[in-house]
mmCIF file of C-alpha atoms in Angstrom:
data_model
loop_
_atom_site.group_PDB
_atom_site.id
_atom_site.type_symbol
_atom_site.label_atom_id
_atom_site.label_comp_id
_atom_site.label_asym_id
_atom_site.label_seq_id
_atom_site.Cartn_x
_atom_site.Cartn_y
_atom_site.Cartn_z
ATOM 1 C CA MET A 1 -33.614 83.657 -146.969
ATOM 2 C CA LYS A 2 -30.786 81.628 -148.447
ATOM 3 C CA VAL A 3 -31.305 80.207 -151.896
ATOM 4 C CA LYS A 4 -31.167 76.438 -151.953
ATOM 5 C CA GLU A 5 -29.452 74.779 -154.877
ATOM 6 C CA SER A 6 -31.541 72.222 -156.716
ATOM 7 C CA SER A 7 -31.060 68.522 -156.156
ATOM 8 C CA LYS A 8 -29.744 68.192 -159.696
ATOM 9 C CA ASN A 9 -27.083 70.872 -159.242
ATOM 10 C CA SER A 10 -26.179 69.492 -155.821
ATOM 11 C CA LEU A 11 -25.630 66.052 -157.323
ATOM 12 C CA VAL A 12 -23.610 67.439 -160.235
ATOM 13 C CA ASN A 13 -21.365 69.359 -157.841
ATOM 14 C CA PHE A 14 -21.027 66.286 -155.666
ATOM 15 C CA MET A 15 -20.112 64.065 -158.602
ATOM 16 C CA ASN A 16 -17.468 66.554 -159.661
ATOM 17 C CA SER A 17 -15.889 66.264 -156.219
ATOM 18 C CA PHE A 18 -15.007 62.599 -156.690
ATOM 19 C CA SER A 19 -11.409 63.256 -157.681
ATOM 20 C CA HIS A 20 -10.502 59.789 -156.430
ATOM 21 C CA ILE A 21 -12.488 56.573 -156.592
ATOM 22 C CA TYR A 22 -11.328 53.594 -154.563
ATOM 23 C CA VAL A 23 -12.331 50.214 -155.983
ATOM 24 C CA GLU A 24 -11.981 46.831 -154.338
ATOM 25 C CA LYS A 25 -9.984 44.474 -156.542
ATOM 26 C CA GLU A 26 -12.728 41.850 -156.416
ATOM 27 C CA VAL A 27 -15.286 44.159 -158.049
ATOM 28 C CA LEU A 28 -13.055 45.935 -160.564
ATOM 29 C CA ASN A 29 -14.846 44.217 -163.450
ATOM 30 C CA HIS A 30 -18.312 44.031 -161.932
ATOM 31 C CA ARG A 31 -20.914 45.361 -164.367
ATOM 32 C CA ILE A 32 -22.165 48.044 -161.979
ATOM 33 C CA THR A 33 -18.598 49.109 -161.164
ATOM 34 C CA LEU A 34 -17.900 49.642 -164.855
ATOM 35 C CA GLU A 35 -21.148 51.557 -165.321
ATOM 36 C CA ILE A 36 -20.351 53.877 -162.408
ATOM 37 C CA LEU A 37 -16.735 54.453 -163.456
ATOM 38 C CA SER A 38 -17.858 55.373 -166.976
ATOM 39 C CA LYS A 39 -19.581 58.410 -165.443
ATOM 40 C CA PHE A 40 -16.328 59.681 -163.915
ATOM 41 C CA PRO A 41 -13.771 59.713 -166.748
ATOM 42 C CA ASN A 42 -11.558 62.275 -165.003
ATOM 43 C CA SER A 43 -11.376 60.597 -161.605
ATOM 44 C CA LYS A 44 -8.263 58.770 -160.439
ATOM 45 C CA ILE A 45 -9.029 55.083 -159.850
ATOM 46 C CA ILE A 46 -7.213 53.453 -156.932
ATOM 47 C CA GLU A 47 -7.354 49.698 -156.443
ATOM 48 C CA ILE A 48 -7.771 48.521 -152.847
ATOM 49 C CA LYS A 49 -8.133 45.163 -151.125
ATOM 50 C CA ASN A 50 -10.945 46.032 -148.728
ATOM 51 C CA TYR A 51 -13.123 49.149 -148.428
ATOM 52 C CA LYS A 52 -12.524 49.218 -144.674
ATOM 53 C CA ASP A 53 -8.850 50.026 -145.311
ATOM 54 C CA VAL A 54 -10.025 53.464 -146.470
ATOM 55 C CA PHE A 55 -13.393 53.886 -144.794
ATOM 56 C CA ASN A 56 -12.338 52.795 -141.300
ATOM 57 C CA ARG A 57 -8.957 54.479 -141.128
ATOM 58 C CA PRO A 58 -8.232 56.083 -137.737
ATOM 59 C CA LYS A 59 -8.159 59.838 -137.110
ATOM 60 C CA GLN A 60 -10.628 60.847 -139.819
ATOM 61 C CA ASN A 61 -12.819 63.918 -139.353
ATOM 62 C CA PHE A 62 -16.343 63.479 -140.701
ATOM 63 C CA ILE A 63 -17.072 67.207 -141.062
ATOM 64 C CA ILE A 64 -13.776 68.170 -142.713
ATOM 65 C CA GLN A 65 -13.925 65.170 -145.032
ATOM 66 C CA LYS A 66 -17.468 66.162 -146.049
ATOM 67 C CA LYS A 67 -15.988 69.083 -147.997
ATOM 68 C CA SER A 68 -14.314 66.677 -150.421
ATOM 69 C CA PRO A 69 -15.584 63.120 -150.015
ATOM 70 C CA LYS A 70 -14.296 60.267 -152.122
ATOM 71 C CA LEU A 71 -16.183 57.370 -153.652
ATOM 72 C CA ILE A 72 -15.532 53.751 -152.677
ATOM 73 C CA LEU A 73 -16.886 50.820 -154.702
ATOM 74 C CA ALA A 74 -16.995 47.588 -152.772
ATOM 75 C CA LYS A 75 -18.541 44.167 -152.279
ATOM 76 C CA LYS A 76 -20.616 43.542 -149.189
ATOM 77 C CA ILE A 77 -20.012 40.067 -147.839
ATOM 78 C CA ASP A 78 -22.546 39.826 -145.000
ATOM 79 C CA ASN A 79 -25.300 41.674 -143.132
ATOM 80 C CA TYR A 80 -27.394 42.341 -146.210
ATOM 81 C CA LEU A 81 -30.485 42.686 -144.056
ATOM 82 C CA TYR A 82 -30.807 44.155 -140.565
ATOM 83 C CA GLU A 83 -33.672 43.985 -138.090
ATOM 84 C CA GLY A 84 -35.423 47.349 -137.842
ATOM 85 C CA SER A 85 -34.523 49.522 -134.862
ATOM 86 C CA PRO A 86 -37.192 50.055 -132.165
ATOM 87 C CA ILE A 87 -36.421 53.791 -132.444
ATOM 88 C CA CYS A 88 -37.755 53.741 -136.027
ATOM 89 C CA GLU A 89 -41.410 53.713 -137.071
ATOM 90 C CA ASP A 90 -42.557 50.292 -138.293
ATOM 91 C CA PHE A 91 -46.070 51.406 -139.424
ATOM 92 C CA GLY A 92 -47.585 48.394 -137.709
ATOM 93 C CA GLU A 93 -45.570 45.885 -139.740
ATOM 94 C CA THR A 94 -44.410 42.875 -137.716
ATOM 95 C CA SER A 95 -41.472 41.828 -139.929
ATOM 96 C CA PHE A 96 -39.481 45.056 -140.190
ATOM 97 C CA TYR A 97 -36.005 45.214 -141.753
ATOM 98 C CA TYR A 98 -33.645 47.644 -143.386
ATOM 99 C CA SER A 99 -30.997 47.142 -146.031
ATOM 100 C CA SER A 100 -28.096 49.370 -147.068
ATOM 101 C CA ASN A 101 -26.568 49.331 -150.546
ATOM 102 C CA ILE A 102 -24.859 52.650 -149.800
ATOM 103 C CA PHE A 103 -23.114 54.029 -146.727
ATOM 104 C CA ASN A 104 -23.274 57.813 -146.268
ATOM 105 C CA CYS A 105 -25.164 60.531 -148.056
ATOM 106 C CA ILE A 106 -24.673 63.371 -150.525
ATOM 107 C CA TYR A 107 -26.462 65.688 -148.101
ATOM 108 C CA ASP A 108 -25.066 67.145 -144.882
ATOM 109 C CA CYS A 109 -27.812 67.380 -142.271
ATOM 110 C CA GLU A 110 -26.498 68.536 -138.899
ATOM 111 C CA TYR A 111 -28.859 66.276 -136.970
ATOM 112 C CA CYS A 112 -28.128 63.120 -138.993
ATOM 113 C CA TYR A 113 -27.237 60.009 -137.038
ATOM 114 C CA LEU A 114 -24.701 59.093 -139.750
ATOM 115 C CA ARG A 115 -22.408 61.728 -138.248
ATOM 116 C CA GLY A 116 -22.296 59.676 -135.099
ATOM 117 C CA LEU A 117 -22.239 56.325 -136.858
ATOM 118 C CA TYR A 118 -19.222 56.626 -139.153
ATOM 119 C CA SER A 119 -15.853 58.304 -138.700
ATOM 120 C CA SER A 120 -15.633 58.821 -142.473
ATOM 121 C CA SER A 121 -17.896 60.816 -144.775
ATOM 122 C CA ASN A 122 -16.611 59.035 -147.876
ATOM 123 C CA ILE A 123 -19.348 57.290 -149.851
ATOM 124 C CA VAL A 124 -19.367 53.489 -150.023
ATOM 125 C CA ILE A 125 -21.432 51.871 -152.773
ATOM 126 C CA PHE A 126 -21.814 48.101 -152.570
ATOM 127 C CA VAL A 127 -22.122 47.074 -156.197
ATOM 128 C CA ASN A 128 -23.171 43.447 -155.586
ATOM 129 C CA ILE A 129 -26.870 44.239 -155.298
ATOM 130 C CA GLU A 130 -27.712 40.748 -156.577
ATOM 131 C CA ASP A 131 -26.387 39.286 -153.308
ATOM 132 C CA PHE A 132 -28.691 41.567 -151.323
ATOM 133 C CA PHE A 133 -31.678 40.297 -153.277
ATOM 134 C CA GLU A 134 -30.667 36.660 -152.848
ATOM 135 C CA GLU A 135 -30.300 37.042 -149.072
ATOM 136 C CA ILE A 136 -33.641 38.847 -148.755
ATOM 137 C CA ILE A 137 -35.414 36.018 -150.583
ATOM 138 C CA LYS A 138 -33.752 33.433 -148.306
ATOM 139 C CA THR A 139 -34.601 35.382 -145.148
ATOM 140 C CA THR A 140 -38.210 36.243 -145.916
ATOM 141 C CA LYS A 141 -39.114 32.897 -147.534
ATOM 142 C CA ASP A 142 -42.192 34.292 -149.281
ATOM 143 C CA ARG A 143 -43.665 35.725 -146.057
ATOM 144 C CA ARG A 144 -44.651 39.378 -145.839
ATOM 145 C CA ALA A 145 -41.787 41.669 -144.860
ATOM 146 C CA TYR A 146 -41.371 45.436 -144.671
ATOM 147 C CA ILE A 147 -37.930 46.621 -145.812
ATOM 148 C CA CYS A 148 -36.572 50.167 -145.707
ATOM 149 C CA ILE A 149 -33.661 50.791 -148.067
ATOM 150 C CA SER A 150 -32.764 54.430 -147.386
ATOM 151 C CA TYR A 151 -31.660 54.520 -143.759
ATOM 152 C CA ASP A 152 -27.893 54.785 -144.297
ATOM 153 C CA SER A 153 -28.106 56.965 -147.396
ATOM 154 C CA ASP A 154 -30.557 58.675 -149.748
ATOM 155 C CA ILE A 155 -30.687 56.010 -152.436
ATOM 156 C CA LEU A 156 -32.920 58.018 -154.794
ATOM 157 C CA ALA A 157 -30.489 60.942 -154.720
ATOM 158 C CA PHE A 158 -27.816 58.559 -156.081
ATOM 159 C CA GLU A 159 -30.006 57.084 -158.804
ATOM 160 C CA ASN A 160 -28.196 58.848 -161.664
ATOM 161 C CA ILE A 161 -24.973 57.206 -160.455
ATOM 162 C CA THR A 162 -26.079 53.718 -159.395
ATOM 163 C CA GLY A 163 -29.439 52.854 -160.944
ATOM 164 C CA PHE A 164 -30.238 50.988 -157.710
ATOM 165 C CA VAL A 165 -33.791 52.291 -157.321
ATOM 166 C CA ARG A 166 -34.676 50.893 -160.734
ATOM 167 C CA LYS A 167 -33.295 47.510 -159.641
ATOM 168 C CA TRP A 168 -35.236 47.565 -156.358
ATOM 169 C CA ILE A 169 -38.429 48.353 -158.268
ATOM 170 C CA GLU A 170 -37.820 45.396 -160.589
ATOM 171 C CA PHE A 171 -37.103 43.203 -157.549
ATOM 172 C CA ALA A 172 -40.335 44.320 -155.860
ATOM 173 C CA ASN A 173 -42.245 43.454 -159.024
ATOM 174 C CA ARG A 174 -40.964 39.883 -158.774
ATOM 175 C CA ASN A 175 -41.544 39.577 -155.016
ATOM 176 C CA LYS A 176 -45.008 40.808 -154.111
ATOM 177 C CA ASN A 177 -44.659 39.603 -150.504
ATOM 178 C CA LEU A 178 -42.214 42.442 -149.834
ATOM 179 C CA LEU A 179 -43.210 46.005 -148.980
ATOM 180 C CA ILE A 180 -40.264 48.267 -149.755
ATOM 181 C CA GLU A 181 -39.934 51.866 -148.586
ATOM 182 C CA ILE A 182 -37.687 54.307 -150.454
ATOM 183 C CA ARG A 183 -37.273 57.414 -148.321
ATOM 184 C CA THR A 184 -35.722 60.582 -149.709
ATOM 185 C CA LYS A 185 -35.069 64.284 -149.285
ATOM 186 C CA SER A 186 -34.208 64.547 -152.962
ATOM 187 C CA SER A 187 -36.118 65.938 -155.899
ATOM 188 C CA ASN A 188 -34.924 63.133 -158.155
ATOM 189 C CA PHE A 189 -38.113 61.125 -158.710
ATOM 190 C CA ARG A 190 -37.938 62.273 -162.323
ATOM 191 C CA SER A 191 -35.032 59.871 -162.842
ATOM 192 C CA ILE A 192 -37.411 56.904 -162.535
ATOM 193 C CA LYS A 193 -40.754 58.489 -163.388
ATOM 194 C CA ASN A 194 -41.127 56.471 -166.596
ATOM 195 C CA LEU A 195 -40.943 53.131 -164.785
ATOM 196 C CA GLU A 196 -43.979 51.054 -163.882
ATOM 197 C CA ILE A 197 -43.960 51.205 -160.096
ATOM 198 C CA PRO A 198 -45.744 48.350 -158.279
ATOM 199 C CA SER A 199 -48.016 48.884 -155.297
ATOM 200 C CA ASN A 200 -45.504 47.259 -152.926
ATOM 201 C CA ILE A 201 -43.062 50.136 -153.392
ATOM 202 C CA ILE A 202 -43.609 53.122 -151.102
ATOM 203 C CA PHE A 203 -41.958 56.435 -151.911
ATOM 204 C CA ALA A 204 -41.604 58.524 -148.761
ATOM 205 C CA TRP A 205 -40.470 62.146 -148.748
ATOM 206 C CA THR A 206 -38.919 63.657 -145.654
ATOM 207 C CA LEU A 207 -40.211 67.222 -145.442
ATOM 208 C CA SER A 208 -39.194 70.076 -143.153
ATOM 209 C CA PRO A 209 -40.020 73.770 -142.906
ATOM 210 C CA GLN A 210 -37.773 75.877 -145.130
ATOM 211 C CA LYS A 211 -36.277 77.449 -141.984
ATOM 212 C CA ILE A 212 -35.139 74.001 -140.823
ATOM 213 C CA ILE A 213 -33.836 73.134 -144.295
ATOM 214 C CA ASP A 214 -31.798 76.341 -144.408
ATOM 215 C CA ASP A 215 -30.375 75.976 -140.908
ATOM 216 C CA PHE A 216 -29.810 72.229 -140.636
ATOM 217 C CA GLU A 217 -30.303 70.324 -143.918
ATOM 218 C CA HIS A 218 -27.300 71.525 -145.881
ATOM 219 C CA LYS A 219 -27.044 70.718 -149.601
ATOM 220 C CA THR A 220 -30.629 69.398 -149.720
ATOM 221 C CA PRO A 221 -33.341 70.559 -152.137
ATOM 222 C CA SER A 222 -35.756 73.242 -150.993
ATOM 223 C CA LEU A 223 -39.205 72.429 -149.663
ATOM 224 C CA THR A 224 -40.677 73.691 -152.939
ATOM 225 C CA ALA A 225 -38.438 71.348 -154.961
ATOM 226 C CA ARG A 226 -39.450 68.356 -152.840
ATOM 227 C CA LEU A 227 -43.148 69.209 -153.102
ATOM 228 C CA ASN A 228 -42.833 69.518 -156.868
ATOM 229 C CA ASP A 229 -41.184 66.085 -156.950
ATOM 230 C CA ILE A 230 -44.045 64.622 -154.931
ATOM 231 C CA LYS A 231 -46.468 66.070 -157.472
ATOM 232 C CA VAL A 232 -44.662 64.171 -160.235
ATOM 233 C CA ALA A 233 -45.099 60.924 -158.275
ATOM 234 C CA ILE A 234 -48.764 61.673 -157.629
ATOM 235 C CA SER A 235 -49.295 62.366 -161.327
ATOM 236 C CA LYS A 236 -48.341 58.711 -161.930
ATOM 237 C CA GLY A 237 -51.125 57.621 -159.594
ATOM 238 C CA LEU A 238 -48.867 56.849 -156.628
ATOM 239 C CA LYS A 239 -49.924 57.370 -153.034
ATOM 240 C CA VAL A 240 -46.970 58.857 -151.202
ATOM 241 C CA ARG A 241 -45.780 58.724 -147.639
ATOM 242 C CA ILE A 242 -44.817 61.967 -145.930
ATOM 243 C CA SER A 243 -42.255 61.840 -143.159
ATOM 244 C CA LEU A 244 -42.115 64.787 -140.765
ATOM 245 C CA GLU A 245 -38.969 63.611 -139.097
ATOM 246 C CA PRO A 246 -37.007 64.775 -137.285
ATOM 247 C CA ILE A 247 -39.059 67.581 -135.802
ATOM 248 C CA ILE A 248 -36.508 70.131 -134.609
ATOM 249 C CA LYS A 249 -37.183 72.535 -131.768
ATOM 250 C CA VAL A 250 -36.567 76.149 -132.811
ATOM 251 C CA LYS A 251 -37.609 79.614 -131.725
ATOM 252 C CA GLY A 252 -41.108 80.277 -133.066
ATOM 253 C CA PHE A 253 -41.757 76.534 -133.346
ATOM 254 C CA GLU A 254 -45.553 76.808 -133.475
ATOM 255 C CA SER A 255 -45.704 79.374 -136.265
ATOM 256 C CA ILE A 256 -42.910 77.747 -138.282
ATOM 257 C CA TYR A 257 -44.361 74.233 -138.180
ATOM 258 C CA GLY A 258 -47.980 75.363 -138.361
ATOM 259 C CA GLU A 259 -47.400 77.371 -141.542
ATOM 260 C CA PHE A 260 -45.267 74.553 -142.948
ATOM 261 C CA ILE A 261 -48.025 71.949 -142.576
ATOM 262 C CA ASP A 262 -50.544 74.333 -144.125
ATOM 263 C CA GLU A 263 -48.188 74.868 -147.072
ATOM 264 C CA VAL A 264 -47.650 71.138 -147.611
ATOM 265 C CA PHE A 265 -51.362 70.371 -147.795
ATOM 266 C CA THR A 266 -52.098 73.402 -149.909
ATOM 267 C CA GLU A 267 -49.750 71.893 -152.502
ATOM 268 C CA ILE A 268 -50.403 68.176 -151.987
ATOM 269 C CA PRO A 269 -53.958 66.747 -152.037
ATOM 270 C CA SER A 270 -54.691 64.777 -148.876
ATOM 271 C CA ASP A 271 -56.229 61.885 -150.788
ATOM 272 C CA ALA A 272 -52.883 61.300 -152.525
ATOM 273 C CA VAL A 273 -51.133 60.734 -149.189
ATOM 274 C CA ARG A 274 -50.859 57.132 -148.020
ATOM 275 C CA ASP A 275 -49.870 58.094 -144.475
ATOM 276 C CA VAL A 276 -47.736 60.497 -142.444
ATOM 277 C CA ASN A 277 -45.198 59.702 -139.772
ATOM 278 C CA ILE A 278 -44.118 62.148 -137.083
ATOM 279 C CA GLY A 279 -40.838 61.855 -135.233
ATOM 280 C CA VAL A 280 -39.231 64.340 -132.891
ATOM 281 C CA PHE A 281 -35.414 64.525 -132.950
ATOM 282 C CA ARG A 282 -34.117 61.636 -130.851
ATOM 283 C CA MET A 283 -30.971 59.591 -130.882
ATOM 284 C CA SER A 284 -29.065 57.093 -128.789
ATOM 285 C CA GLU A 285 -26.933 58.597 -126.041
ATOM 286 C CA GLU A 286 -23.735 57.323 -127.637
ATOM 287 C CA HIS A 287 -24.574 58.895 -131.012
ATOM 288 C CA ILE A 288 -25.381 62.229 -129.364
ATOM 289 C CA LYS A 289 -21.979 62.231 -127.661
ATOM 290 C CA ARG A 290 -20.252 61.709 -130.999
ATOM 291 C CA LEU A 291 -22.260 64.483 -132.657
ATOM 292 C CA ARG A 292 -21.364 66.906 -129.868
ATOM 293 C CA ARG A 293 -17.680 66.091 -130.244
ATOM 294 C CA LEU A 294 -17.860 66.785 -133.973
ATOM 295 C CA ASP A 295 -19.772 70.078 -133.759
ATOM 296 C CA LYS A 296 -20.489 71.214 -130.218
ATOM 297 C CA TYR A 297 -21.739 74.617 -131.429
ATOM 298 C CA SER A 298 -24.466 73.201 -133.672
ATOM 299 C CA LYS A 299 -27.890 74.715 -133.025
ATOM 300 C CA VAL A 300 -29.185 71.151 -132.793
ATOM 301 C CA PHE A 301 -27.987 71.274 -129.193
ATOM 302 C CA GLY A 302 -29.553 74.654 -128.389
ATOM 303 C CA TYR A 303 -32.202 73.167 -126.078
ATOM 304 C CA ASP A 304 -32.178 70.901 -123.036
ATOM 305 C CA PHE A 305 -32.490 67.175 -123.550
ATOM 306 C CA LYS A 306 -33.745 64.283 -121.470
ATOM 307 C CA LYS A 307 -32.456 60.715 -121.459
ATOM 308 C CA GLU A 308 -34.672 57.653 -121.136
ATOM 309 C CA ASN A 309 -33.476 54.082 -121.631
ATOM 310 C CA GLY A 310 -30.370 55.260 -123.456
ATOM 311 C CA VAL A 311 -32.317 57.463 -125.905
ATOM 312 C CA VAL A 312 -31.952 61.263 -125.875
ATOM 313 C CA SER A 313 -34.649 63.755 -126.924
ATOM 314 C CA TYR A 314 -36.174 67.108 -125.946
ATOM 315 C CA PHE A 315 -37.801 67.472 -122.532
ATOM 316 C CA ASP A 316 -41.003 68.619 -124.252
ATOM 317 C CA GLU A 317 -40.898 65.945 -126.952
ATOM 318 C CA GLU A 318 -44.536 64.986 -126.410
ATOM 319 C CA TYR A 319 -45.745 68.578 -126.744
ATOM 320 C CA LEU A 320 -43.846 69.076 -130.013
ATOM 321 C CA LYS A 321 -45.252 65.859 -131.441
ATOM 322 C CA SER A 322 -48.815 66.554 -130.296
ATOM 323 C CA PHE A 323 -48.723 70.082 -131.763
ATOM 324 C CA VAL A 324 -47.758 68.730 -135.181
ATOM 325 C CA LYS A 325 -50.302 65.908 -134.961
ATOM 326 C CA GLU A 326 -53.159 68.264 -134.076
ATOM 327 C CA ARG A 327 -52.275 70.441 -137.057
ATOM 328 C CA LEU A 328 -52.145 67.405 -139.334
ATOM 329 C CA ILE A 329 -55.594 66.229 -138.255
ATOM 330 C CA ASN A 330 -56.999 69.241 -140.112
ATOM 331 C CA TYR A 331 -55.925 67.500 -143.323
ATOM 332 C CA ILE A 332 -55.329 63.784 -142.685
ATOM 333 C CA ASP A 333 -57.388 61.074 -141.019
ATOM 334 C CA GLU A 334 -55.839 60.418 -137.602
ATOM 335 C CA LYS A 335 -55.653 56.699 -138.427
ATOM 336 C CA LYS A 336 -53.096 57.547 -141.115
ATOM 337 C CA ILE A 337 -50.793 59.400 -138.711
ATOM 338 C CA TYR A 338 -48.001 57.403 -137.078
#
């Protein structure tokens, strides 16, 4: 079995790869820009007018660029809050949104929809987080809203660079009508473990069998590292969300996923789990086409797919999901499984 590097080492290596940092002129003196740049004293700083001039350039290759991505610091001027996609789990919440302070991820998962979403694997950090908060307050108007903030990146993995998770926690403390989910594959909860975390913040860990991590979730922490991070959160009295998504079809599926679920709940007490969501690998038809063009030999495409209403998944999607659910019921109340 391959040895997975820790999240900390992965982030250090990633930070060292930022030989160039592009900064929009308008945010050159923004407080968060200055804080981030202070962490990269050896990087070359290049002033730009608009992040799209770099990020949206034609003829970029996402996979090749992933070997040496650059950092882009920018100001977002609109679309601070998006309506949640019907493909995504809303956990029964009626007002479901997502928000993206960061485009792209430090990890390199072969199945990730970001590969089909962006032509660039450079990292864009929108430093004007205060504008996000202002727009959210205007949009929600004190009504209950569920907001996911880690769909277009792993915001907790970037915490040592941006400090954004700390700011979202402070924002949640001031706005109790909001329920904010921070989803991660990282083992970086320690970076904010000393904060007082309010009950309207949900930390959700995406977990996969080690076989899936090794084969598909490149540069991510091991299952053991993620479980240890969850234990740190639980030690603070938090109830965590576990996301078993995406479920990937592989040879020996039943034994791999069965043993994986047993391992998770041997390490994590069931009463410390808020809920669990299950999601089989699925993606829009257009995104799948882009992923195939980028890496047609990926084992992600080793099985036949079906298409329904523009969404692509495995032919036996329901069997895969029901197998995992039945195994989970040994540990978790069915009402907590989504």
